[in-house]
GROMACS .gro file of C-alpha atoms in nm:
model
  506
    1UNK     CA    1  -1.653  -2.401  -1.542
    2UNK     CA    2  -1.839  -2.151  -1.325
    3UNK     CA    3  -1.967  -1.835  -1.490
    4UNK     CA    4  -2.038  -1.622  -1.184
    5UNK     CA    5  -1.923  -1.595  -0.823
    6UNK     CA    6  -2.151  -1.511  -0.533
    7UNK     CA    7  -1.938  -1.392  -0.242
    8UNK     CA    8  -2.180  -1.421   0.050
    9UNK     CA    9  -2.499  -1.631   0.089
   10UNK     CA   10  -2.695  -1.308   0.152
   11UNK     CA   11  -2.579  -1.139  -0.170
   12UNK     CA   12  -2.834  -1.047  -0.437
   13UNK     CA   13  -2.570  -0.994  -0.705
   14UNK     CA   14  -2.294  -1.216  -0.846
   15UNK     CA   15  -1.976  -1.137  -1.039
   16UNK     CA   16  -1.926  -1.249  -1.400
   17UNK     CA   17  -1.603  -1.449  -1.423
   18UNK     CA   18  -1.618  -1.544  -1.792
   19UNK     CA   19  -1.339  -1.348  -1.963
   20UNK     CA   20  -1.561  -1.259  -2.257
   21UNK     CA   21  -1.846  -1.152  -2.029
   22UNK     CA   22  -2.203  -1.283  -2.029
   23UNK     CA   23  -2.403  -1.216  -2.348
   24UNK     CA   24  -2.760  -1.086  -2.348
   25UNK     CA   25  -3.019  -1.361  -2.309
   26UNK     CA   26  -2.768  -1.604  -2.163
   27UNK     CA   27  -2.894  -1.851  -1.903
   28UNK     CA   28  -2.656  -1.870  -1.607
   29UNK     CA   29  -2.753  -2.216  -1.490
   30UNK     CA   30  -2.567  -2.211  -1.158
   31UNK     CA   31  -2.789  -1.926  -1.031
   32UNK     CA   32  -3.088  -1.983  -1.266
   33UNK     CA   33  -3.082  -1.631  -1.408
   34UNK     CA   34  -3.118  -1.508  -1.768
   35UNK     CA   35  -2.919  -1.195  -1.847
   36UNK     CA   36  -3.122  -0.890  -1.955
   37UNK     CA   37  -2.821  -0.738  -2.132
   38UNK     CA   38  -2.452  -0.807  -2.177
   39UNK     CA   39  -2.268  -0.825  -1.844
   40UNK     CA   40  -1.894  -0.751  -1.884
   41UNK     CA   41  -1.616  -0.952  -1.719
   42UNK     CA   42  -1.592  -0.863  -1.350
   43UNK     CA   43  -1.929  -0.689  -1.339
   44UNK     CA   44  -2.239  -0.765  -1.134
   45UNK     CA   45  -2.558  -0.938  -1.240
   46UNK     CA   46  -2.876  -0.918  -1.030
   47UNK     CA   47  -2.976  -1.261  -0.897
   48UNK     CA   48  -3.331  -1.156  -0.812
   49UNK     CA   49  -3.553  -0.852  -0.846
   50UNK     CA   50  -3.398  -0.563  -0.652
   51UNK     CA   51  -3.677  -0.307  -0.600
   52UNK     CA   52  -3.614   0.065  -0.626
   53UNK     CA   53  -3.432   0.198  -0.315
   54UNK     CA   54  -3.362  -0.157  -0.194
   55UNK     CA   55  -3.002  -0.248  -0.103
   56UNK     CA   56  -2.770  -0.404  -0.357
   57UNK     CA   57  -2.585  -0.660  -0.146
   58UNK     CA   58  -2.232  -0.789  -0.207
   59UNK     CA   59  -1.996  -0.925   0.061
   60UNK     CA   60  -2.311  -0.950   0.273
   61UNK     CA   61  -2.339  -0.569   0.303
   62UNK     CA   62  -2.513  -0.294   0.110
   63UNK     CA   63  -2.276  -0.156  -0.152
   64UNK     CA   64  -2.547   0.072  -0.288
   65UNK     CA   65  -2.920   0.114  -0.342
   66UNK     CA   66  -3.121   0.065  -0.660
   67UNK     CA   67  -3.216   0.382  -0.848
   68UNK     CA   68  -3.499   0.188  -1.013
   69UNK     CA   69  -3.639  -0.163  -1.012
   70UNK     CA   70  -3.360  -0.397  -1.122
   71UNK     CA   71  -3.504  -0.726  -1.252
   72UNK     CA   72  -3.312  -1.052  -1.216
   73UNK     CA   73  -3.043  -1.070  -1.485
   74UNK     CA   74  -2.984  -0.693  -1.492
   75UNK     CA   75  -2.629  -0.563  -1.530
   76UNK     CA   76  -2.582  -0.374  -1.203
   77UNK     CA   77  -2.335  -0.086  -1.227
   78UNK     CA   78  -2.269   0.270  -1.111
   79UNK     CA   79  -2.539   0.408  -1.343
   80UNK     CA   80  -2.831   0.228  -1.178
   81UNK     CA   81  -2.735   0.237  -0.811
   82UNK     CA   82  -2.654   0.511  -0.558
   83UNK     CA   83  -2.499   0.534  -0.213
   84UNK     CA   84  -2.590   0.709   0.111
   85UNK     CA   85  -2.366   0.877   0.369
   86UNK     CA   86  -2.133   0.630   0.539
   87UNK     CA   87  -2.323   0.621   0.868
   88UNK     CA   88  -2.645   0.529   0.684
   89UNK     CA   89  -2.513   0.266   0.446
   90UNK     CA   90  -2.513  -0.053   0.652
   91UNK     CA   91  -2.748   0.008   0.939
   92UNK     CA   92  -3.001  -0.244   0.805
   93UNK     CA   93  -2.775  -0.513   0.660
   94UNK     CA   94  -2.607  -0.738   0.913
   95UNK     CA   95  -2.242  -0.826   0.880
   96UNK     CA   96  -2.062  -1.123   1.028
   97UNK     CA   97  -1.777  -1.054   1.265
   98UNK     CA   98  -1.458  -1.211   1.134
   99UNK     CA   99  -1.293  -1.467   1.357
  100UNK     CA  100  -0.917  -1.450   1.388
  101UNK     CA  101  -0.803  -1.709   1.138
  102UNK     CA  102  -0.521  -1.855   1.348
  103UNK     CA  103  -0.649  -1.779   1.698
  104UNK     CA  104  -0.612  -2.137   1.819
  105UNK     CA  105  -0.275  -2.207   1.662
  106UNK     CA  106   0.034  -2.249   1.872
  107UNK     CA  107   0.319  -2.007   1.808
  108UNK     CA  108   0.503  -2.144   1.504
  109UNK     CA  109   0.867  -2.238   1.481
  110UNK     CA  110   1.082  -1.927   1.426
  111UNK     CA  111   1.138  -1.850   1.059
  112UNK     CA  112   1.424  -1.635   0.935
  113UNK     CA  113   1.505  -1.407   0.643
  114UNK     CA  114   1.851  -1.292   0.542
  115UNK     CA  115   1.853  -0.923   0.624
  116UNK     CA  116   2.070  -0.640   0.754
  117UNK     CA  117   2.092  -0.566   1.126
  118UNK     CA  118   2.105  -0.192   1.201
  119UNK     CA  119   2.282  -0.018   1.486
  120UNK     CA  120   1.946   0.098   1.628
  121UNK     CA  121   1.831  -0.265   1.648
  122UNK     CA  122   1.597  -0.255   1.349
  123UNK     CA  123   1.630  -0.487   1.051
  124UNK     CA  124   1.642  -0.394   0.683
  125UNK     CA  125   1.585  -0.587   0.364
  126UNK     CA  126   1.823  -0.366   0.164
  127UNK     CA  127   2.161  -0.203   0.226
  128UNK     CA  128   2.124   0.139   0.065
  129UNK     CA  129   2.320   0.461   0.036
  130UNK     CA  130   2.050   0.729   0.053
  131UNK     CA  131   2.082   1.098  -0.035
  132UNK     CA  132   1.810   1.272   0.168
  133UNK     CA  133   1.713   1.621   0.056
  134UNK     CA  134   1.568   1.912   0.253
  135UNK     CA  135   1.419   2.097  -0.043
  136UNK     CA  136   1.318   2.027  -0.402
  137UNK     CA  137   1.568   2.283  -0.535
  138UNK     CA  138   1.858   2.040  -0.494
  139UNK     CA  139   1.694   1.751  -0.679
  140UNK     CA  140   1.868   1.807  -1.013
  141UNK     CA  141   2.216   1.810  -0.861
  142UNK     CA  142   2.138   1.513  -0.637
  143UNK     CA  143   2.006   1.306  -0.928
  144UNK     CA  144   2.320   1.386  -1.128
  145UNK     CA  145   2.535   1.280  -0.834
  146UNK     CA  146   2.340   0.958  -0.781
  147UNK     CA  147   2.394   0.856  -1.143
  148UNK     CA  148   2.764   0.932  -1.114
  149UNK     CA  149   2.795   0.740  -0.784
  150UNK     CA  150   2.615   0.441  -0.935
  151UNK     CA  151   2.849   0.436  -1.236
  152UNK     CA  152   3.182   0.520  -1.076
  153UNK     CA  153   3.171   0.423  -0.708
  154UNK     CA  154   2.910   0.155  -0.651
  155UNK     CA  155   3.096  -0.122  -0.843
  156UNK     CA  156   3.377  -0.092  -0.587
  157UNK     CA  157   3.139  -0.181  -0.300
  158UNK     CA  158   2.967  -0.511  -0.386
  159UNK     CA  159   2.785  -0.546  -0.053
  160UNK     CA  160   2.587  -0.224  -0.112
  161UNK     CA  161   2.259  -0.284  -0.296
  162UNK     CA  162   2.212   0.059  -0.451
  163UNK     CA  163   2.234   0.436  -0.414
  164UNK     CA  164   1.903   0.625  -0.414
  165UNK     CA  165   1.786   0.984  -0.389
  166UNK     CA  166   1.506   1.070  -0.147
  167UNK     CA  167   1.354   1.367  -0.331
  168UNK     CA  168   1.027   1.540  -0.253
  169UNK     CA  169   0.829   1.850  -0.348
  170UNK     CA  170   0.865   2.029  -0.016
  171UNK     CA  171   1.104   2.248   0.178
  172UNK     CA  172   1.030   2.606   0.074
  173UNK     CA  173   0.738   2.812  -0.050
  174UNK     CA  174   0.532   2.639   0.218
  175UNK     CA  175   0.361   2.742   0.541
  176UNK     CA  176   0.633   2.577   0.746
  177UNK     CA  177   0.442   2.616   1.074
  178UNK     CA  178   0.091   2.608   0.927
  179UNK     CA  179  -0.187   2.372   1.026
  180UNK     CA  180  -0.102   2.025   0.896
  181UNK     CA  181   0.266   2.106   0.833
  182UNK     CA  182   0.371   1.842   1.086
  183UNK     CA  183   0.257   1.570   0.843
  184UNK     CA  184   0.503   1.630   0.554
  185UNK     CA  185   0.783   1.714   0.796
  186UNK     CA  186   0.760   1.395   0.999
  187UNK     CA  187   0.708   1.197   0.678
  188UNK     CA  188   1.038   1.317   0.529
  189UNK     CA  189   1.221   1.269   0.859
  190UNK     CA  190   1.083   0.920   0.915
  191UNK     CA  191   1.161   0.808   0.560
  192UNK     CA  192   1.527   0.882   0.630
  193UNK     CA  193   1.497   0.656   0.936
  194UNK     CA  194   1.343   0.363   0.748
  195UNK     CA  195   1.535   0.043   0.834
  196UNK     CA  196   1.648   0.007   0.472
  197UNK     CA  197   1.804   0.355   0.474
  198UNK     CA  198   1.908   0.462   0.822
  199UNK     CA  199   2.261   0.316   0.815
  200UNK     CA  200   2.359   0.488   0.490
  201UNK     CA  201   2.213   0.836   0.522
  202UNK     CA  202   2.347   1.151   0.366
  203UNK     CA  203   2.173   1.490   0.387
  204UNK     CA  204   2.183   1.746   0.104
  205UNK     CA  205   2.036   2.096   0.145
  206UNK     CA  206   2.046   2.422  -0.046
  207UNK     CA  207   2.107   2.684   0.223
  208UNK     CA  208   1.811   2.920   0.226
  209UNK     CA  209   1.514   2.680   0.260
  210UNK     CA  210   1.257   2.698   0.538
  211UNK     CA  211   1.282   2.322   0.601
  212UNK     CA  212   1.648   2.345   0.699
  213UNK     CA  213   1.857   2.048   0.818
  214UNK     CA  214   1.814   2.144   1.183
  215UNK     CA  215   1.438   2.115   1.145
  216UNK     CA  216   1.434   1.828   0.896
  217UNK     CA  217   1.692   1.595   1.050
  218UNK     CA  218   1.767   1.720   1.402
  219UNK     CA  219   1.961   1.408   1.504
  220UNK     CA  220   2.182   1.392   1.196
  221UNK     CA  221   2.546   1.512   1.251
  222UNK     CA  222   2.577   1.870   1.127
  223UNK     CA  223   2.935   1.809   1.009
  224UNK     CA  224   2.803   1.558   0.753
  225UNK     CA  225   2.539   1.787   0.600
  226UNK     CA  226   2.622   1.921   0.253
  227UNK     CA  227   2.478   2.264   0.168
  228UNK     CA  228   2.505   2.342  -0.202
  229UNK     CA  229   2.520   2.719  -0.152
  230UNK     CA  230   2.847   2.666   0.035
  231UNK     CA  231   3.007   2.507  -0.272
  232UNK     CA  232   3.195   2.701  -0.540
  233UNK     CA  233   3.014   2.591  -0.853
  234UNK     CA  234   2.843   2.280  -0.982
  235UNK     CA  235   3.157   2.069  -1.012
  236UNK     CA  236   3.238   2.139  -0.649
  237UNK     CA  237   2.887   2.037  -0.545
  238UNK     CA  238   2.918   1.702  -0.716
  239UNK     CA  239   3.273   1.647  -0.593
  240UNK     CA  240   3.170   1.716  -0.232
  241UNK     CA  241   2.881   1.469  -0.257
  242UNK     CA  242   3.104   1.206  -0.420
  243UNK     CA  243   3.370   1.230  -0.147
  244UNK     CA  244   3.121   1.184   0.136
  245UNK     CA  245   2.941   0.911  -0.054
  246UNK     CA  246   3.263   0.711  -0.084
  247UNK     CA  247   3.312   0.726   0.291
  248UNK     CA  248   2.957   0.607   0.363
  249UNK     CA  249   2.981   0.336   0.096
  250UNK     CA  250   3.292   0.205   0.266
  251UNK     CA  251   3.101   0.173   0.592
  252UNK     CA  252   2.802   0.007   0.428
  253UNK     CA  253   3.023  -0.239   0.243
  254UNK     CA  254   3.128  -0.395   0.574
  255UNK     CA  255   2.773  -0.513   0.631
  256UNK     CA  256   2.647  -0.855   0.522
  257UNK     CA  257   2.313  -1.025   0.528
  258UNK     CA  258   2.249  -1.238   0.836
  259UNK     CA  259   1.961  -1.455   0.961
  260UNK     CA  260   1.694  -1.237   1.123
  261UNK     CA  261   1.359  -1.361   1.258
  262UNK     CA  262   1.059  -1.300   1.035
  263UNK     CA  263   0.909  -1.127   1.339
  264UNK     CA  264   1.129  -0.827   1.254
  265UNK     CA  265   0.982  -0.773   0.908
  266UNK     CA  266   0.758  -0.471   0.854
  267UNK     CA  267   0.522  -0.536   0.562
  268UNK     CA  268   0.286  -0.291   0.395
  269UNK     CA  269  -0.038  -0.391   0.219
  270UNK     CA  270  -0.159  -0.173  -0.066
  271UNK     CA  271  -0.378  -0.194  -0.376
  272UNK     CA  272  -0.413   0.019  -0.688
  273UNK     CA  273  -0.599  -0.009  -1.015
  274UNK     CA  274  -0.849  -0.227  -0.830
  275UNK     CA  275  -1.131  -0.424  -0.989
  276UNK     CA  276  -1.421  -0.640  -0.877
  277UNK     CA  277  -1.186  -0.936  -0.829
  278UNK     CA  278  -0.960  -0.752  -0.583
  279UNK     CA  279  -1.183  -0.856  -0.293
  280UNK     CA  280  -1.220  -1.211  -0.426
  281UNK     CA  281  -0.866  -1.321  -0.507
  282UNK     CA  282  -0.559  -1.101  -0.453
  283UNK     CA  283  -0.662  -0.905  -0.143
  284UNK     CA  284  -0.791  -1.207   0.054
  285UNK     CA  285  -0.474  -1.397  -0.044
  286UNK     CA  286  -0.263  -1.105   0.079
  287UNK     CA  287  -0.482  -1.101   0.389
  288UNK     CA  288  -0.402  -1.467   0.452
  289UNK     CA  289  -0.032  -1.387   0.415
  290UNK     CA  290  -0.085  -1.096   0.656
  291UNK     CA  291  -0.235  -1.333   0.912
  292UNK     CA  292   0.065  -1.565   0.873
  293UNK     CA  293   0.304  -1.273   0.925
  294UNK     CA  294   0.115  -1.166   1.238
  295UNK     CA  295   0.124  -1.525   1.362
  296UNK     CA  296   0.504  -1.511   1.330
  297UNK     CA  297   0.518  -1.183   1.525
  298UNK     CA  298   0.583  -0.946   1.233
  299UNK     CA  299   0.447  -0.593   1.192
  300UNK     CA  300   0.191  -0.541   0.915
  301UNK     CA  301   0.037  -0.214   0.795
  302UNK     CA  302  -0.275  -0.161   0.587
  303UNK     CA  303  -0.389   0.188   0.492
  304UNK     CA  304  -0.595   0.397   0.247
  305UNK     CA  305  -0.846   0.588   0.458
  306UNK     CA  306  -1.099   0.676   0.187
  307UNK     CA  307  -1.093   0.316   0.062
  308UNK     CA  308  -1.175   0.164   0.400
  309UNK     CA  309  -1.405   0.445   0.516
  310UNK     CA  310  -1.714   0.235   0.449
  311UNK     CA  311  -1.569  -0.073   0.618
  312UNK     CA  312  -1.479   0.088   0.952
  313UNK     CA  313  -1.777  -0.081   1.118
  314UNK     CA  314  -1.612  -0.414   1.036
  315UNK     CA  315  -1.267  -0.293   1.138
  316UNK     CA  316  -1.397  -0.189   1.479
  317UNK     CA  317  -1.512  -0.544   1.548
  318UNK     CA  318  -1.148  -0.649   1.519
  319UNK     CA  319  -0.984  -0.381   1.732
  320UNK     CA  320  -0.779  -0.456   2.041
  321UNK     CA  321  -0.961  -0.218   2.275
  322UNK     CA  322  -1.165   0.101   2.298
  323UNK     CA  323  -0.853   0.320   2.283
  324UNK     CA  324  -0.779   0.186   1.934
  325UNK     CA  325  -1.141   0.240   1.830
  326UNK     CA  326  -1.125   0.598   1.961
  327UNK     CA  327  -0.808   0.664   1.762
  328UNK     CA  328  -0.975   0.531   1.445
  329UNK     CA  329  -1.275   0.758   1.505
  330UNK     CA  330  -1.041   1.057   1.539
  331UNK     CA  331  -0.862   0.975   1.214
  332UNK     CA  332  -1.189   0.921   1.027
  333UNK     CA  333  -1.321   1.256   1.153
  334UNK     CA  334  -0.999   1.432   1.049
  335UNK     CA  335  -1.014   1.287   0.699
  336UNK     CA  336  -1.386   1.355   0.656
  337UNK     CA  337  -1.318   1.719   0.747
  338UNK     CA  338  -1.021   1.731   0.509
  339UNK     CA  339  -1.237   1.610   0.220
  340UNK     CA  340  -1.517   1.848   0.315
  341UNK     CA  341  -1.279   2.144   0.297
  342UNK     CA  342  -1.214   2.050  -0.065
  343UNK     CA  343  -1.586   2.009  -0.127
  344UNK     CA  344  -1.551   1.646  -0.231
  345UNK     CA  345  -1.688   1.329  -0.078
  346UNK     CA  346  -1.554   0.977  -0.048
  347UNK     CA  347  -1.702   0.876  -0.386
  348UNK     CA  348  -1.432   1.083  -0.556
  349UNK     CA  349  -1.193   0.798  -0.480
  350UNK     CA  350  -1.342   0.549  -0.724
  351UNK     CA  351  -1.164   0.595  -1.057
  352UNK     CA  352  -1.287   0.538  -1.412
  353UNK     CA  353  -1.067   0.229  -1.425
  354UNK     CA  354  -1.221   0.095  -1.103
  355UNK     CA  355  -1.568   0.131  -1.253
  356UNK     CA  356  -1.462  -0.028  -1.581
  357UNK     CA  357  -1.332  -0.318  -1.372
  358UNK     CA  358  -1.671  -0.369  -1.208
  359UNK     CA  359  -1.644  -0.158  -0.891
  360UNK     CA  360  -1.963   0.046  -0.895
  361UNK     CA  361  -1.932   0.233  -0.564
  362UNK     CA  362  -1.672   0.330  -0.305
  363UNK     CA  363  -1.854   0.101  -0.060
  364UNK     CA  364  -1.794  -0.199  -0.285
  365UNK     CA  365  -1.431  -0.092  -0.325
  366UNK     CA  366  -1.396  -0.054   0.053
  367UNK     CA  367  -1.512  -0.408   0.121
  368UNK     CA  368  -1.257  -0.546  -0.124
  369UNK     CA  369  -0.982  -0.316   0.002
  370UNK     CA  370  -1.014  -0.414   0.368
  371UNK     CA  371  -0.983  -0.782   0.271
  372UNK     CA  372  -0.606  -0.741   0.238
  373UNK     CA  373  -0.585  -0.687   0.614
  374UNK     CA  374  -0.682  -1.048   0.674
  375UNK     CA  375  -0.867  -1.140   0.992
  376UNK     CA  376  -0.613  -1.054   1.261
  377UNK     CA  377  -0.684  -0.828   1.555
  378UNK     CA  378  -0.603  -0.462   1.481
  379UNK     CA  379  -0.367  -0.364   1.759
  380UNK     CA  380  -0.303   0.001   1.673
  381UNK     CA  381  -0.400   0.299   1.456
  382UNK     CA  382  -0.135   0.552   1.355
  383UNK     CA  383  -0.157   0.891   1.188
  384UNK     CA  384  -0.011   0.975   0.848
  385UNK     CA  385   0.369   0.938   0.848
  386UNK     CA  386   0.393   0.808   1.204
  387UNK     CA  387   0.617   0.510   1.272
  388UNK     CA  388   0.462   0.173   1.338
  389UNK     CA  389   0.479   0.096   1.709
  390UNK     CA  390   0.357  -0.255   1.777
  391UNK     CA  391   0.396  -0.609   1.644
  392UNK     CA  392   0.080  -0.732   1.475
  393UNK     CA  393  -0.166  -0.556   1.246
  394UNK     CA  394  -0.178  -0.174   1.238
  395UNK     CA  395  -0.403   0.060   1.041
  396UNK     CA  396  -0.216   0.366   0.910
  397UNK     CA  397  -0.459   0.647   0.827
  398UNK     CA  398  -0.301   0.749   0.494
  399UNK     CA  399  -0.471   0.886   0.185
  400UNK     CA  400  -0.557   0.619  -0.073
  401UNK     CA  401  -0.353   0.759  -0.365
  402UNK     CA  402  -0.105   0.485  -0.461
  403UNK     CA  403   0.194   0.716  -0.453
  404UNK     CA  404   0.099   0.904  -0.136
  405UNK     CA  405   0.007   0.584   0.045
  406UNK     CA  406   0.332   0.416  -0.058
  407UNK     CA  407   0.534   0.718   0.054
  408UNK     CA  408   0.360   0.735   0.390
  409UNK     CA  409   0.393   0.359   0.452
  410UNK     CA  410   0.764   0.399   0.379
  411UNK     CA  411   0.777   0.666   0.650
  412UNK     CA  412   0.600   0.429   0.888
  413UNK     CA  413   0.885   0.185   0.844
  414UNK     CA  414   0.784  -0.085   0.597
  415UNK     CA  415   1.069  -0.285   0.446
  416UNK     CA  416   0.858  -0.491   0.203
  417UNK     CA  417   0.530  -0.405   0.031
  418UNK     CA  418   0.257  -0.614  -0.132
  419UNK     CA  419   0.067  -0.433  -0.407
  420UNK     CA  420  -0.240  -0.582  -0.572
  421UNK     CA  421  -0.397  -0.467  -0.897
  422UNK     CA  422  -0.674  -0.577  -1.129
  423UNK     CA  423  -0.651  -0.310  -1.399
  424UNK     CA  424  -0.271  -0.286  -1.389
  425UNK     CA  425  -0.025  -0.026  -1.268
  426UNK     CA  426   0.353   0.006  -1.305
  427UNK     CA  427   0.392   0.152  -0.954
  428UNK     CA  428   0.721   0.062  -0.784
  429UNK     CA  429   0.964   0.212  -0.531
  430UNK     CA  430   1.346   0.186  -0.526
  431UNK     CA  431   1.372   0.182  -0.146
  432UNK     CA  432   1.189  -0.143  -0.071
  433UNK     CA  433   1.086  -0.454  -0.265
  434UNK     CA  434   0.729  -0.417  -0.399
  435UNK     CA  435   0.563  -0.747  -0.493
  436UNK     CA  436   0.301  -0.698  -0.764
  437UNK     CA  437  -0.003  -0.924  -0.721
  438UNK     CA  438  -0.270  -0.956  -0.991
  439UNK     CA  439  -0.636  -1.019  -0.921
  440UNK     CA  440  -0.734  -1.194  -1.245
  441UNK     CA  441  -0.585  -1.415  -1.518
  442UNK     CA  442  -0.643  -1.157  -1.793
  443UNK     CA  443  -0.403  -0.906  -1.635
  444UNK     CA  444  -0.156  -1.180  -1.543
  445UNK     CA  445  -0.137  -1.295  -1.904
  446UNK     CA  446  -0.120  -0.941  -2.045
  447UNK     CA  447   0.149  -0.826  -1.800
  448UNK     CA  448   0.332  -1.155  -1.753
  449UNK     CA  449   0.667  -0.976  -1.732
  450UNK     CA  450   0.559  -0.731  -1.459
  451UNK     CA  451   0.328  -0.933  -1.231
  452UNK     CA  452   0.508  -1.133  -0.959
  453UNK     CA  453   0.216  -1.332  -0.820
  454UNK     CA  454  -0.092  -1.443  -1.017
  455UNK     CA  455  -0.390  -1.465  -0.783
  456UNK     CA  456  -0.613  -1.511  -1.086
  457UNK     CA  457  -0.544  -1.879  -1.023
  458UNK     CA  458  -0.793  -1.857  -0.736
  459UNK     CA  459  -1.056  -1.745  -0.985
  460UNK     CA  460  -0.988  -2.039  -1.215
  461UNK     CA  461  -0.988  -2.286  -0.926
  462UNK     CA  462  -0.622  -2.382  -0.965
  463UNK     CA  463  -0.542  -2.241  -0.621
  464UNK     CA  464  -0.724  -2.143  -0.303
  465UNK     CA  465  -0.697  -1.831  -0.088
  466UNK     CA  466  -0.502  -2.042   0.161
  467UNK     CA  467  -0.250  -2.186  -0.087
  468UNK     CA  468  -0.197  -1.847  -0.252
  469UNK     CA  469  -0.155  -1.680   0.088
  470UNK     CA  470   0.105  -1.935   0.190
  471UNK     CA  471   0.287  -1.888  -0.142
  472UNK     CA  472   0.291  -1.510  -0.093
  473UNK     CA  473   0.426  -1.554   0.262
  474UNK     CA  474   0.712  -1.770   0.132
  475UNK     CA  475   0.779  -1.526  -0.153
  476UNK     CA  476   0.805  -1.238   0.095
  477UNK     CA  477   1.083  -1.423   0.279
  478UNK     CA  478   1.275  -1.485  -0.044
  479UNK     CA  479   1.238  -1.124  -0.159
  480UNK     CA  480   1.334  -0.987   0.183
  481UNK     CA  481   1.642  -1.209   0.178
  482UNK     CA  482   1.757  -1.083  -0.161
  483UNK     CA  483   1.731  -1.434  -0.310
  484UNK     CA  484   1.514  -1.311  -0.597
  485UNK     CA  485   1.420  -0.974  -0.742
  486UNK     CA  486   1.073  -0.851  -0.820
  487UNK     CA  487   1.011  -0.817  -1.193
  488UNK     CA  488   0.977  -0.440  -1.164
  489UNK     CA  489   1.314  -0.419  -0.988
  490UNK     CA  490   1.468  -0.627  -1.267
  491UNK     CA  491   1.359  -0.362  -1.518
  492UNK     CA  492   1.442  -0.074  -1.285
  493UNK     CA  493   1.104   0.101  -1.321
  494UNK     CA  494   1.043   0.334  -1.027
  495UNK     CA  495   0.808   0.612  -0.923
  496UNK     CA  496   0.885   0.933  -0.737
  497UNK     CA  497   0.779   0.986  -0.378
  498UNK     CA  498   0.463   1.186  -0.308
  499UNK     CA  499   0.465   1.336   0.041
  500UNK     CA  500   0.120   1.424   0.175
  501UNK     CA  501   0.104   1.798   0.252
  502UNK     CA  502  -0.235   1.931   0.366
  503UNK     CA  503  -0.077   2.259   0.479
  504UNK     CA  504  -0.095   2.578   0.267
  505UNK     CA  505   0.151   2.656  -0.011
  506UNK     CA  506   0.273   3.016   0.019
   0.00000   0.00000   0.00000
């Protein structure tokens, strides 16, 4: 059994894949190195002497520079390496341009999933009654009503998958026309237009908020908006919501799943609680599935600006044209300025859990993160909360926070999401299926009742990136069709939305 993995022939570090780690003084025969200290599971060991200020190379690129001489066998981690500004990191280390994995393949036979056709032509994977709010003030009443609808009304309408509240911390006490205010506003509006929600929308407001229904949902019929300040007491509020909900449920119940081409799926790629194996197992497997989806004509989004910031030089090699490159440059500049205003840099992204899992720098994390985009051509770049426009692979310039990224991808129109993790996270959303993918066998065994796909099997040699990617692709179709539930959906564990708001709070 192998003890370490070297990702690229040019690498001067390898990753320990023995679950108990490598003990001090251990001879790693496959690379002919004796460890100078214990090297934990998932962490890096130097394969040769790395002189002070020389690059530490993983994935064939510099992920950092040595603070001191690092002899062969040294445990390489965040304490003995440093990084430079993004534009200085990989000017001396060559990278190989990725070839499109399926460039020479003929267009495959049309595949179908069983989904819901919407009146606007889009296709959903769920048939939901959604209570969209204009302001946080109404959340308590809306949550009460949702519980009551689920208990008393939903059983009468078997073709409706669920009733959900679309709550958010926005709507009043904000600079409604301030710089950056367009981001949360279009996010909230576009979430209500997600293909899983658009057919069953309700709008609930308070009555005195800045983000009023006219501004929030300009195309929604005013006669169907419920304003709580117009109701005579709490009971009347709930009764009004219940009556309208029953009407909408009746309409939704007439819908049934029908065969829809896979080309009409919109799939989001995300990772959280990442570790050193993210870029070796789960993310490349998701990337292979992404390439398969693109081959079938689907729309795929990958995101997380601060996590791909140090891989943009690789992303640019894959972009459709100079207009797409220019748009990426604009988004990178915007986000760099946003971080500078808060007096933080990109390194703030890497969490304590990431480091414990072997990710020493944000550059190393970036290289693993971008792997989930596969090798396809990047046809578009969209701003935070904008809707996806084109078939193929799109980069959405969202923040990297799991909850913010998930919220913003939802606004962009995803109807299924893949979420990889190496450390473990219980993240899930009630609006779309979220497939949890583990990077290593330790997490898969520990969280056997939460993880949907075990990509740790790539690490053990039981599967390959290709076979895991194909399995994920097939699983997406089953999940989108409602044939099976994700494990998190089975337990009903869900997180709240987190709308990105860079504008001032007043």
